[in-house]
mmCIF file of C-alpha atoms in Angstrom:
data_model
loop_
_atom_site.group_PDB
_atom_site.id
_atom_site.type_symbol
_atom_site.label_atom_id
_atom_site.label_comp_id
_atom_site.label_asym_id
_atom_site.label_seq_id
_atom_site.Cartn_x
_atom_site.Cartn_y
_atom_site.Cartn_z
ATOM 1 C CA MET A 1 -16.846 24.391 -9.897
ATOM 2 C CA LYS A 2 -14.506 22.029 -11.131
ATOM 3 C CA ILE A 3 -12.904 19.252 -9.737
ATOM 4 C CA LEU A 4 -10.252 17.027 -11.729
ATOM 5 C CA VAL A 5 -8.811 13.892 -9.696
ATOM 6 C CA VAL A 6 -5.505 12.506 -9.755
ATOM 7 C CA VAL A 7 -5.411 9.153 -10.080
ATOM 8 C CA PRO A 8 -3.192 5.996 -11.204
ATOM 9 C CA SER A 9 -5.863 3.742 -12.063
ATOM 10 C CA PHE A 10 -9.607 4.054 -12.046
ATOM 11 C CA PHE A 11 -12.631 2.073 -13.768
ATOM 12 C CA PRO A 12 -12.293 -0.429 -15.705
ATOM 13 C CA ALA A 13 -10.243 -1.807 -13.929
ATOM 14 C CA THR A 14 -11.534 -3.240 -10.941
ATOM 15 C CA VAL A 15 -7.830 -5.435 -10.762
ATOM 16 C CA TYR A 16 -7.058 -2.838 -8.200
ATOM 17 C CA GLY A 17 -9.836 -3.520 -5.215
ATOM 18 C CA GLY A 18 -12.374 -1.458 -3.943
ATOM 19 C CA PRO A 19 -11.106 1.384 -4.218
ATOM 20 C CA ILE A 20 -11.233 1.354 -7.988
ATOM 21 C CA PHE A 21 -15.416 1.356 -6.731
ATOM 22 C CA SER A 22 -15.047 4.337 -3.920
ATOM 23 C CA THR A 23 -13.035 6.884 -6.561
ATOM 24 C CA LEU A 24 -15.819 5.977 -9.443
ATOM 25 C CA HIS A 25 -18.809 6.150 -7.010
ATOM 26 C CA THR A 26 -17.800 9.076 -5.511
ATOM 27 C CA CYS A 27 -17.643 11.095 -8.870
ATOM 28 C CA GLN A 28 -20.751 9.944 -10.282
ATOM 29 C CA GLU A 29 -22.493 11.077 -7.186
ATOM 30 C CA LEU A 30 -20.801 14.302 -7.127
ATOM 31 C CA ALA A 31 -21.054 15.031 -10.612
ATOM 32 C CA LYS A 32 -25.050 15.010 -10.188
ATOM 33 C CA LEU A 33 -24.707 17.884 -8.163
ATOM 34 C CA GLU A 34 -25.220 21.491 -8.761
ATOM 35 C CA ASN A 35 -23.318 23.221 -9.683
ATOM 36 C CA ILE A 36 -20.591 20.337 -9.961
ATOM 37 C CA ASN A 37 -18.238 19.151 -12.923
ATOM 38 C CA VAL A 38 -15.876 16.544 -12.594
ATOM 39 C CA ASN A 39 -12.618 15.378 -14.837
ATOM 40 C CA VAL A 40 -11.181 12.167 -13.559
ATOM 41 C CA SER A 41 -7.031 12.317 -15.320
ATOM 42 C CA THR A 42 -5.765 8.718 -14.680
ATOM 43 C CA THR A 43 -3.519 5.681 -16.828
ATOM 44 C CA ASN A 44 -4.485 2.892 -19.099
ATOM 45 C CA ALA A 45 -2.841 0.898 -16.643
ATOM 46 C CA ASN A 46 -4.704 -2.619 -14.879
ATOM 47 C CA MET A 47 -2.352 -4.182 -13.627
ATOM 48 C CA THR A 48 -0.235 -6.397 -15.351
ATOM 49 C CA SER A 49 -1.386 -5.009 -18.937
ATOM 50 C CA LYS A 50 -3.574 -1.343 -19.740
ATOM 51 C CA LEU A 51 -7.400 -0.759 -20.510
ATOM 52 C CA ASP A 52 -8.736 -1.492 -24.296
ATOM 53 C CA VAL A 53 -9.565 2.428 -23.768
ATOM 54 C CA LYS A 54 -8.781 5.722 -26.178
ATOM 55 C CA THR A 55 -6.114 8.042 -24.271
ATOM 56 C CA ASP A 56 -5.180 11.609 -24.553
ATOM 57 C CA GLU A 57 -8.588 12.733 -24.475
ATOM 58 C CA TRP A 58 -11.631 13.553 -22.722
ATOM 59 C CA GLU A 59 -14.082 10.464 -22.687
ATOM 60 C CA LYS A 60 -17.691 12.092 -21.610
ATOM 61 C CA LEU A 61 -19.315 9.001 -19.127
ATOM 62 C CA ASP A 62 -21.602 11.034 -17.597
ATOM 63 C CA GLU A 63 -23.522 14.846 -18.215
ATOM 64 C CA HIS A 64 -21.636 16.558 -15.952
ATOM 65 C CA PHE A 65 -18.354 13.450 -15.841
ATOM 66 C CA PHE A 66 -15.353 13.049 -18.122
ATOM 67 C CA VAL A 67 -12.261 11.467 -17.739
ATOM 68 C CA LYS A 68 -9.297 10.877 -19.228
ATOM 69 C CA TYR A 69 -6.417 7.882 -19.546
ATOM 70 C CA TYR A 70 -3.127 9.200 -20.714
ATOM 71 C CA ASN A 71 -1.767 6.183 -21.784
ATOM 72 C CA GLU A 72 1.211 4.186 -19.205
ATOM 73 C CA THR A 73 4.446 4.130 -20.288
ATOM 74 C CA LYS A 74 5.699 1.312 -18.080
ATOM 75 C CA ILE A 75 2.617 0.210 -16.305
ATOM 76 C CA ASN A 76 2.287 1.224 -11.940
ATOM 77 C CA VAL A 77 5.967 3.183 -12.715
ATOM 78 C CA LEU A 78 5.472 5.872 -15.113
ATOM 79 C CA SER A 79 3.404 7.943 -17.266
ATOM 80 C CA LEU A 80 4.712 10.304 -19.356
ATOM 81 C CA SER A 81 2.236 11.107 -21.406
ATOM 82 C CA LEU A 82 0.560 12.490 -18.151
ATOM 83 C CA LEU A 83 4.040 13.271 -17.010
ATOM 84 C CA PHE A 84 3.647 16.464 -19.852
ATOM 85 C CA ASN A 85 0.123 16.493 -20.405
ATOM 86 C CA VAL A 86 -1.622 16.905 -16.721
ATOM 87 C CA TRP A 87 -0.738 20.127 -16.504
ATOM 88 C CA LYS A 88 -3.050 21.576 -18.708
ATOM 89 C CA ASP A 89 -6.031 19.719 -17.169
ATOM 90 C CA ILE A 90 -5.235 21.283 -13.526
ATOM 91 C CA ARG A 91 -4.602 24.780 -14.785
ATOM 92 C CA ASN A 92 -8.851 24.201 -16.349
ATOM 93 C CA SER A 93 -9.593 23.228 -12.806
ATOM 94 C CA ASP A 94 -11.140 24.528 -9.787
ATOM 95 C CA VAL A 95 -9.302 22.212 -7.645
ATOM 96 C CA VAL A 96 -7.989 19.074 -7.169
ATOM 97 C CA HIS A 97 -8.088 15.676 -5.735
ATOM 98 C CA ALA A 98 -5.433 13.174 -5.862
ATOM 99 C CA GLN A 99 -5.499 9.887 -4.444
ATOM 100 C CA TYR A 100 -3.220 6.729 -3.171
ATOM 101 C CA MET A 101 0.966 8.000 -2.480
ATOM 102 C CA PHE A 102 3.109 5.850 -3.914
ATOM 103 C CA SER A 103 2.625 6.514 -7.923
ATOM 104 C CA THR A 104 3.411 9.318 -9.044
ATOM 105 C CA PRO A 105 0.780 10.718 -10.971
ATOM 106 C CA THR A 106 0.520 12.392 -6.907
ATOM 107 C CA PRO A 107 3.678 14.161 -6.631
ATOM 108 C CA ILE A 108 3.231 15.258 -10.387
ATOM 109 C CA ALA A 109 0.149 16.627 -9.744
ATOM 110 C CA LEU A 110 1.084 18.310 -6.491
ATOM 111 C CA PHE A 111 3.841 20.375 -7.889
ATOM 112 C CA TYR A 112 1.104 21.281 -11.527
ATOM 113 C CA ALA A 113 -1.557 23.195 -7.960
ATOM 114 C CA LYS A 114 1.306 24.748 -6.486
ATOM 115 C CA VAL A 115 2.626 26.180 -9.394
ATOM 116 C CA PHE A 116 -1.037 26.940 -10.307
ATOM 117 C CA SER A 117 -2.415 27.776 -7.091
ATOM 118 C CA LYS A 118 -5.562 25.482 -7.224
ATOM 119 C CA PRO A 119 -6.336 23.718 -3.836
ATOM 120 C CA ILE A 120 -5.586 20.127 -3.147
ATOM 121 C CA LEU A 121 -7.190 17.144 -1.496
ATOM 122 C CA LEU A 122 -5.217 13.771 -0.840
ATOM 123 C CA SER A 123 -6.149 10.903 -0.378
ATOM 124 C CA PRO A 124 -3.643 8.141 0.659
ATOM 125 C CA ARG A 125 -6.521 5.183 0.311
ATOM 126 C CA GLY A 126 -3.925 3.836 3.833
ATOM 127 C CA ALA A 127 -0.828 4.063 2.499
ATOM 128 C CA LEU A 128 0.423 5.652 6.111
ATOM 129 C CA CYS A 129 -0.770 2.934 7.872
ATOM 130 C CA LYS A 130 2.888 1.325 10.015
ATOM 131 C CA TRP A 131 2.199 -2.237 8.910
ATOM 132 C CA CYS A 132 1.967 -0.145 5.096
ATOM 133 C CA LEU A 133 4.610 1.823 5.590
ATOM 134 C CA GLU A 134 6.605 -1.465 7.445
ATOM 135 C CA GLN A 135 6.001 -3.406 3.705
ATOM 136 C CA GLY A 136 7.779 -3.813 0.592
ATOM 137 C CA SER A 137 10.551 -1.152 -0.799
ATOM 138 C CA ARG A 138 12.850 1.132 1.975
ATOM 139 C CA PHE A 139 11.912 3.904 -0.358
ATOM 140 C CA LYS A 140 8.490 4.853 1.368
ATOM 141 C CA LYS A 141 10.707 7.590 3.755
ATOM 142 C CA LEU A 142 12.527 8.687 1.197
ATOM 143 C CA TRP A 143 9.648 9.152 -1.306
ATOM 144 C CA LEU A 144 7.334 10.916 1.375
ATOM 145 C CA GLY A 145 9.857 13.286 2.133
ATOM 146 C CA LEU A 146 11.091 13.946 -0.924
ATOM 147 C CA LEU A 147 7.816 14.242 -2.937
ATOM 148 C CA ILE A 148 4.978 14.328 -0.195
ATOM 149 C CA ARG A 149 6.522 16.568 2.473
ATOM 150 C CA PRO A 150 7.586 20.029 0.801
ATOM 151 C CA PHE A 151 3.261 20.192 -0.603
ATOM 152 C CA VAL A 152 1.890 19.694 2.854
ATOM 153 C CA LYS A 153 1.780 23.072 3.880
ATOM 154 C CA SER A 154 -0.564 23.919 1.486
ATOM 155 C CA LEU A 155 -2.376 20.460 1.709
ATOM 156 C CA TYR A 156 -5.715 19.174 2.719
ATOM 157 C CA TRP A 157 -6.454 15.832 3.748
ATOM 158 C CA HIS A 158 -8.992 13.381 3.147
ATOM 159 C CA ALA A 159 -9.210 10.380 6.113
ATOM 160 C CA THR A 160 -11.933 7.432 5.705
ATOM 161 C CA ALA A 161 -11.893 6.634 9.261
ATOM 162 C CA GLN A 162 -10.202 8.556 12.618
ATOM 163 C CA GLN A 163 -8.249 5.798 11.999
ATOM 164 C CA GLU A 164 -6.474 7.017 8.944
ATOM 165 C CA LYS A 165 -6.114 10.577 10.614
ATOM 166 C CA ASP A 166 -4.225 9.341 13.281
ATOM 167 C CA GLU A 167 -1.865 7.317 10.536
ATOM 168 C CA ILE A 168 -1.751 11.353 8.620
ATOM 169 C CA LEU A 169 -0.690 13.049 11.537
ATOM 170 C CA ALA A 170 2.010 10.504 12.968
ATOM 171 C CA GLN A 171 3.123 11.283 9.591
ATOM 172 C CA PHE A 172 2.810 15.374 9.029
ATOM 173 C CA PRO A 173 2.017 16.950 12.777
ATOM 174 C CA ASN A 174 0.376 19.345 11.342
ATOM 175 C CA ALA A 175 -1.407 18.278 8.533
ATOM 176 C CA GLN A 176 -5.187 19.536 7.705
ATOM 177 C CA VAL A 177 -7.570 16.340 8.164
ATOM 178 C CA GLU A 178 -11.000 15.569 7.013
ATOM 179 C CA ILE A 179 -12.730 12.758 8.152
ATOM 180 C CA ILE A 180 -15.091 11.413 5.216
ATOM 181 C CA PRO A 181 -16.051 7.624 5.256
ATOM 182 C CA ASN A 182 -16.343 5.728 2.121
ATOM 183 C CA GLY A 183 -19.913 4.978 0.164
ATOM 184 C CA ILE A 184 -22.408 2.209 -0.482
ATOM 185 C CA GLU A 185 -24.671 1.658 -3.517
ATOM 186 C CA PHE A 186 -26.895 0.512 -1.248
ATOM 187 C CA ASP A 187 -30.417 0.062 -2.981
ATOM 188 C CA VAL A 188 -28.499 -2.035 -5.665
ATOM 189 C CA PHE A 189 -27.497 -4.689 -1.816
ATOM 190 C CA GLN A 190 -31.243 -5.043 -1.332
ATOM 191 C CA THR A 191 -32.078 -7.413 -3.817
ATOM 192 C CA TYR A 192 -30.195 -10.607 -4.067
ATOM 193 C CA ASN A 193 -31.278 -14.504 -4.787
ATOM 194 C CA ARG A 194 -31.749 -17.102 -1.899
ATOM 195 C CA VAL A 195 -30.546 -20.048 -1.939
ATOM 196 C CA THR A 196 -30.314 -22.993 0.538
ATOM 197 C CA SER A 197 -26.876 -24.050 1.710
ATOM 198 C CA LYS A 198 -26.169 -27.056 0.127
ATOM 199 C CA GLU A 199 -26.838 -24.785 -3.178
ATOM 200 C CA PHE A 200 -24.433 -22.500 -1.860
ATOM 201 C CA CYS A 201 -21.587 -24.980 -1.629
ATOM 202 C CA LYS A 202 -22.339 -26.449 -4.773
ATOM 203 C CA THR A 203 -21.887 -23.111 -6.524
ATOM 204 C CA TYR A 204 -18.828 -21.970 -4.787
ATOM 205 C CA ALA A 205 -17.083 -25.295 -3.724
ATOM 206 C CA GLN A 206 -17.057 -26.237 -7.702
ATOM 207 C CA GLN A 207 -16.411 -30.021 -6.449
ATOM 208 C CA ALA A 208 -18.396 -32.727 -8.622
ATOM 209 C CA THR A 209 -19.935 -34.344 -5.143
ATOM 210 C CA ASP A 210 -22.391 -32.975 -2.743
ATOM 211 C CA ILE A 211 -21.604 -31.270 -0.208
ATOM 212 C CA ASP A 212 -23.398 -29.254 2.541
ATOM 213 C CA GLY A 213 -22.577 -26.609 5.564
ATOM 214 C CA GLU A 214 -24.127 -25.801 8.679
ATOM 215 C CA LYS A 215 -22.916 -22.258 8.823
ATOM 216 C CA ILE A 216 -21.396 -20.398 5.333
ATOM 217 C CA ILE A 217 -18.180 -18.493 6.140
ATOM 218 C CA VAL A 218 -17.419 -16.149 3.643
ATOM 219 C CA SER A 219 -14.921 -13.194 3.316
ATOM 220 C CA MET A 220 -12.798 -11.376 0.282
ATOM 221 C CA GLY A 221 -10.809 -9.436 -0.794
ATOM 222 C CA ARG A 222 -7.438 -9.002 -3.189
ATOM 223 C CA LEU A 223 -5.572 -12.735 -1.817
ATOM 224 C CA GLN A 224 -2.343 -10.605 0.336
ATOM 225 C CA LYS A 225 -0.663 -11.301 3.421
ATOM 226 C CA LYS A 226 -1.778 -7.736 4.505
ATOM 227 C CA LYS A 227 -5.568 -8.852 4.508
ATOM 228 C CA GLY A 228 -4.496 -11.960 7.395
ATOM 229 C CA PHE A 229 -6.032 -15.069 5.673
ATOM 230 C CA ASP A 230 -4.238 -16.825 6.643
ATOM 231 C CA ILE A 231 -5.092 -15.653 10.285
ATOM 232 C CA LEU A 232 -9.293 -16.127 9.380
ATOM 233 C CA ILE A 233 -7.626 -19.735 7.702
ATOM 234 C CA ASP A 234 -6.511 -20.934 10.921
ATOM 235 C CA ALA A 235 -9.757 -19.658 13.037
ATOM 236 C CA PHE A 236 -12.072 -21.314 11.400
ATOM 237 C CA ALA A 237 -9.989 -24.872 11.482
ATOM 238 C CA LYS A 238 -10.654 -23.255 15.810
ATOM 239 C CA ILE A 239 -14.189 -23.415 15.325
ATOM 240 C CA MET A 240 -14.709 -26.757 13.418
ATOM 241 C CA PRO A 241 -15.751 -28.397 17.208
ATOM 242 C CA ASP A 242 -18.106 -25.953 17.615
ATOM 243 C CA TYR A 243 -20.010 -26.062 14.233
ATOM 244 C CA PRO A 244 -18.142 -29.605 12.214
ATOM 245 C CA THR A 245 -20.710 -29.579 8.844
ATOM 246 C CA ALA A 246 -20.081 -25.271 8.750
ATOM 247 C CA LYS A 247 -17.982 -23.790 5.591
ATOM 248 C CA LEU A 248 -15.541 -21.173 4.354
ATOM 249 C CA PHE A 249 -15.652 -19.202 0.774
ATOM 250 C CA ILE A 250 -12.884 -17.002 -0.239
ATOM 251 C CA ALA A 251 -13.107 -15.134 -2.905
ATOM 252 C CA GLY A 252 -11.027 -12.379 -4.681
ATOM 253 C CA GLN A 253 -8.321 -12.090 -6.822
ATOM 254 C CA ASP A 254 -4.749 -13.932 -5.855
ATOM 255 C CA GLU A 255 -1.683 -11.749 -5.760
ATOM 256 C CA LYS A 256 0.626 -14.563 -5.157
ATOM 257 C CA GLU A 257 -1.129 -15.270 -2.082
ATOM 258 C CA GLY A 258 -3.560 -18.422 -3.190
ATOM 259 C CA GLY A 259 -0.198 -20.787 -3.576
ATOM 260 C CA ASN A 260 0.491 -19.699 0.400
ATOM 261 C CA LEU A 261 -2.916 -20.252 1.548
ATOM 262 C CA THR A 262 -3.949 -23.473 -0.901
ATOM 263 C CA ARG A 263 -1.182 -25.376 1.529
ATOM 264 C CA GLN A 264 -2.109 -24.537 4.334
ATOM 265 C CA ILE A 265 -5.384 -25.747 3.868
ATOM 266 C CA ALA A 266 -4.236 -28.866 2.961
ATOM 267 C CA GLY A 267 -2.133 -28.920 5.898
ATOM 268 C CA LEU A 268 -5.116 -28.708 8.095
ATOM 269 C CA GLY A 269 -7.054 -30.785 6.408
ATOM 270 C CA LEU A 270 -9.322 -28.526 5.568
ATOM 271 C CA GLU A 271 -9.444 -29.218 1.912
ATOM 272 C CA GLN A 272 -13.335 -30.439 1.860
ATOM 273 C CA GLN A 273 -14.165 -27.362 4.100
ATOM 274 C CA VAL A 274 -12.151 -24.251 2.665
ATOM 275 C CA PHE A 275 -12.455 -23.302 -0.446
ATOM 276 C CA LEU A 276 -10.896 -20.612 -2.757
ATOM 277 C CA VAL A 277 -13.293 -19.289 -5.604
ATOM 278 C CA GLY A 278 -12.086 -16.238 -7.221
ATOM 279 C CA GLU A 279 -12.472 -13.482 -8.222
ATOM 280 C CA ILE A 280 -16.713 -12.632 -7.553
ATOM 281 C CA GLN A 281 -18.299 -9.001 -9.239
ATOM 282 C CA GLY A 282 -21.564 -8.222 -9.587
ATOM 283 C CA GLN A 283 -24.741 -9.967 -8.750
ATOM 284 C CA ASP A 284 -22.577 -12.508 -8.060
ATOM 285 C CA LYS A 285 -20.609 -10.997 -5.309
ATOM 286 C CA ILE A 286 -23.672 -9.543 -3.584
ATOM 287 C CA ASP A 287 -25.693 -13.113 -3.867
ATOM 288 C CA PHE A 288 -22.142 -13.817 -2.319
ATOM 289 C CA LEU A 289 -23.171 -12.530 1.024
ATOM 290 C CA ALA A 290 -26.331 -12.018 1.320
ATOM 291 C CA ASN A 291 -26.733 -15.939 1.454
ATOM 292 C CA ALA A 292 -23.688 -16.323 4.783
ATOM 293 C CA ASP A 293 -24.572 -16.330 8.141
ATOM 294 C CA LEU A 294 -20.797 -14.574 8.459
ATOM 295 C CA PHE A 295 -18.617 -12.083 6.899
ATOM 296 C CA VAL A 296 -15.203 -12.421 7.987
ATOM 297 C CA LEU A 297 -12.053 -10.681 7.452
ATOM 298 C CA PRO A 298 -9.266 -9.714 10.006
ATOM 299 C CA SER A 299 -7.078 -7.523 8.322
ATOM 300 C CA HIS A 300 -4.092 -6.315 9.315
ATOM 301 C CA ASN A 301 -5.234 -2.195 8.069
ATOM 302 C CA GLU A 302 -7.476 -1.239 6.402
ATOM 303 C CA ASN A 303 -8.812 2.408 6.142
ATOM 304 C CA PHE A 304 -12.330 2.325 5.285
ATOM 305 C CA GLY A 305 -12.502 -1.503 4.103
ATOM 306 C CA ASN A 306 -15.064 -0.629 0.771
ATOM 307 C CA VAL A 307 -16.184 -4.768 1.993
ATOM 308 C CA TYR A 308 -16.861 -4.599 5.156
ATOM 309 C CA VAL A 309 -19.986 -1.784 4.573
ATOM 310 C CA GLU A 310 -20.927 -3.729 1.473
ATOM 311 C CA SER A 311 -21.249 -7.323 3.407
ATOM 312 C CA LEU A 312 -23.243 -5.506 6.120
ATOM 313 C CA ALA A 313 -25.706 -3.277 3.110
ATOM 314 C CA ALA A 314 -25.827 -6.982 1.895
ATOM 315 C CA GLY A 315 -27.022 -8.330 5.943
ATOM 316 C CA THR A 316 -24.616 -9.986 6.341
ATOM 317 C CA PRO A 317 -22.818 -9.426 9.770
ATOM 318 C CA ILE A 318 -19.158 -8.338 10.560
ATOM 319 C CA VAL A 319 -16.006 -10.257 12.077
ATOM 320 C CA ALA A 320 -13.675 -6.943 10.912
ATOM 321 C CA SER A 321 -9.598 -6.650 12.896
ATOM 322 C CA THR A 322 -8.800 -3.756 14.795
ATOM 323 C CA GLY A 323 -6.890 -2.066 11.830
ATOM 324 C CA THR A 324 -10.224 -1.494 10.038
ATOM 325 C CA PRO A 325 -12.312 1.644 11.503
ATOM 326 C CA TRP A 326 -15.240 -0.918 12.033
ATOM 327 C CA SER A 327 -16.005 -0.213 15.668
ATOM 328 C CA GLU A 328 -19.625 0.825 15.528
ATOM 329 C CA VAL A 329 -21.073 -3.723 14.144
ATOM 330 C CA GLU A 330 -20.680 -3.660 18.559
ATOM 331 C CA ASP A 331 -21.879 -1.040 19.040
ATOM 332 C CA THR A 332 -24.535 -1.274 16.653
ATOM 333 C CA ASN A 333 -25.063 -5.041 17.385
ATOM 334 C CA CYS A 334 -24.087 -6.333 14.148
ATOM 335 C CA GLY A 335 -20.614 -7.851 14.169
ATOM 336 C CA LYS A 336 -17.385 -7.818 16.687
ATOM 337 C CA TRP A 337 -14.025 -5.914 16.509
ATOM 338 C CA VAL A 338 -11.393 -7.755 17.444
ATOM 339 C CA ASN A 339 -7.385 -8.336 17.548
ATOM 340 C CA ASN A 340 -6.586 -10.350 14.029
ATOM 341 C CA SER A 341 -5.445 -12.864 16.032
ATOM 342 C CA VAL A 342 -5.858 -16.941 15.883
ATOM 343 C CA GLU A 343 -8.163 -17.058 19.342
ATOM 344 C CA GLU A 344 -9.373 -13.895 18.974
ATOM 345 C CA THR A 345 -10.797 -14.265 15.368
ATOM 346 C CA ALA A 346 -12.665 -17.697 16.924
ATOM 347 C CA GLN A 347 -13.916 -16.805 19.499
ATOM 348 C CA ALA A 348 -15.882 -13.294 17.298
ATOM 349 C CA MET A 349 -17.410 -15.994 14.715
ATOM 350 C CA LEU A 350 -18.369 -18.571 17.519
ATOM 351 C CA GLU A 351 -20.063 -16.053 19.450
ATOM 352 C CA MET A 352 -21.470 -14.183 16.200
ATOM 353 C CA LEU A 353 -23.062 -17.870 15.216
ATOM 354 C CA GLY A 354 -25.014 -17.796 17.377
ATOM 355 C CA LYS A 355 -27.100 -14.634 17.665
ATOM 356 C CA ASP A 356 -30.131 -14.197 15.509
ATOM 357 C CA ARG A 357 -29.520 -14.246 11.663
ATOM 358 C CA GLU A 358 -32.719 -12.702 10.899
ATOM 359 C CA GLN A 359 -31.536 -9.946 13.925
ATOM 360 C CA MET A 360 -28.824 -9.543 12.331
ATOM 361 C CA ARG A 361 -29.672 -9.327 8.530
ATOM 362 C CA GLU A 362 -31.919 -6.227 10.704
ATOM 363 C CA ASN A 363 -28.567 -4.219 12.445
ATOM 364 C CA ALA A 364 -26.459 -4.538 9.318
ATOM 365 C CA LYS A 365 -29.011 -2.956 6.913
ATOM 366 C CA ARG A 366 -29.688 -0.606 9.634
ATOM 367 C CA LEU A 367 -26.067 0.567 9.866
ATOM 368 C CA ALA A 368 -24.562 -0.285 6.825
ATOM 369 C CA LYS A 369 -27.434 2.308 4.960
ATOM 370 C CA LYS A 370 -25.807 5.547 6.309
ATOM 371 C CA TYR A 371 -22.834 4.817 3.745
ATOM 372 C CA ASP A 372 -25.152 5.090 0.806
ATOM 373 C CA TRP A 373 -22.826 7.556 -1.860
ATOM 374 C CA LYS A 374 -25.016 10.796 -2.101
ATOM 375 C CA ASN A 375 -24.383 11.360 1.297
ATOM 376 C CA ILE A 376 -20.704 10.747 0.301
ATOM 377 C CA ALA A 377 -21.054 13.518 -2.117
ATOM 378 C CA ILE A 378 -22.644 16.168 -0.994
ATOM 379 C CA GLU A 379 -20.356 15.386 2.280
ATOM 380 C CA PHE A 380 -17.396 15.953 -0.591
ATOM 381 C CA LYS A 381 -18.850 18.419 -1.957
ATOM 382 C CA LYS A 382 -18.920 20.955 1.233
ATOM 383 C CA LEU A 383 -14.669 20.153 1.138
ATOM 384 C CA PHE A 384 -13.900 21.605 -1.312
ATOM 385 C CA GLU A 385 -16.649 24.288 -1.554
ATOM 386 C CA LYS A 386 -14.642 25.094 1.422
ATOM 387 C CA MET A 387 -11.372 24.730 0.094
ATOM 388 C CA THR A 388 -12.249 26.825 -2.748
ATOM 389 C CA HIS A 389 -13.336 30.037 -0.573
ATOM 390 C CA GLU A 390 -9.751 29.982 2.044
#
């Protein structure tokens, strides 16, 4: 079976965050399964620049895994090369998997897939949540009505959790929706460099003076309003009377929110307690998560939130908002799932910091293991087989 994935951006465009990795790992594991070939049609977009890659030709990534980068004519807006040529890729495939909603490759893929009568799976990637639809351009409703709705009857939809399925059905009540979560390279997160809290602070506070923290709280994500970092900082300020030497480290690339957060930190007088540490990847990311006492991200909405399961795989309990699908951390005793208000986030942090750290480590890893990418790939294969046999 030939699977074609159509996405506006692809690895190594890691600037776009977790979805880049989830798409990569899904494709890698799918391509390892029997009778599966995976091709990715994408662009060389890399946020404000272009990837240094060959364009308009297939590049072999593995035995049954290839990618083709089309040149982005206007970055993050349109690739004329993809527009006029991706039909060939779609014609030669058995099933098409389009990802994201408000990007031009999506309606292009939907159109050509219908022309060639190819079954198609569409992953919104969290773009249909109420909060997301209310942000940015008013053009979104028009986009959905004109460029997505005409194809709904011929689509399968992919949601990463029941919450995202409900969001899809709220917009398209008759949609066929299948739930398959994102995954994790579980084994990769099992090896980390253990450091003391003082060594951790020295590495990430980037200050000449020595500091230490009784408790280390971390967060991670692109610095944007959706992530709720302002809520986290206010909540952290509220736990300071109980943990006066605690430290908060927020990792992630700035997307026009860093200045606001820096001013908020200064206004609260927390310059020696809260630190914005920039983007962290690879082994540094694993070390950052594994050596913390608690991970907190009060995001307004996440269709899955890769970083939550990454933290769990590294053995660190989490506090997640009810705008995410992570309610099961309460059932498995490795986190809290609360409204992303300052008060509830602060209370959840205090509760989690009071629990036995090593027991939380065991519980977190136990939950994360079921999300290994090998298991997720098998679920996708079953869905694609179902689609092609209808």
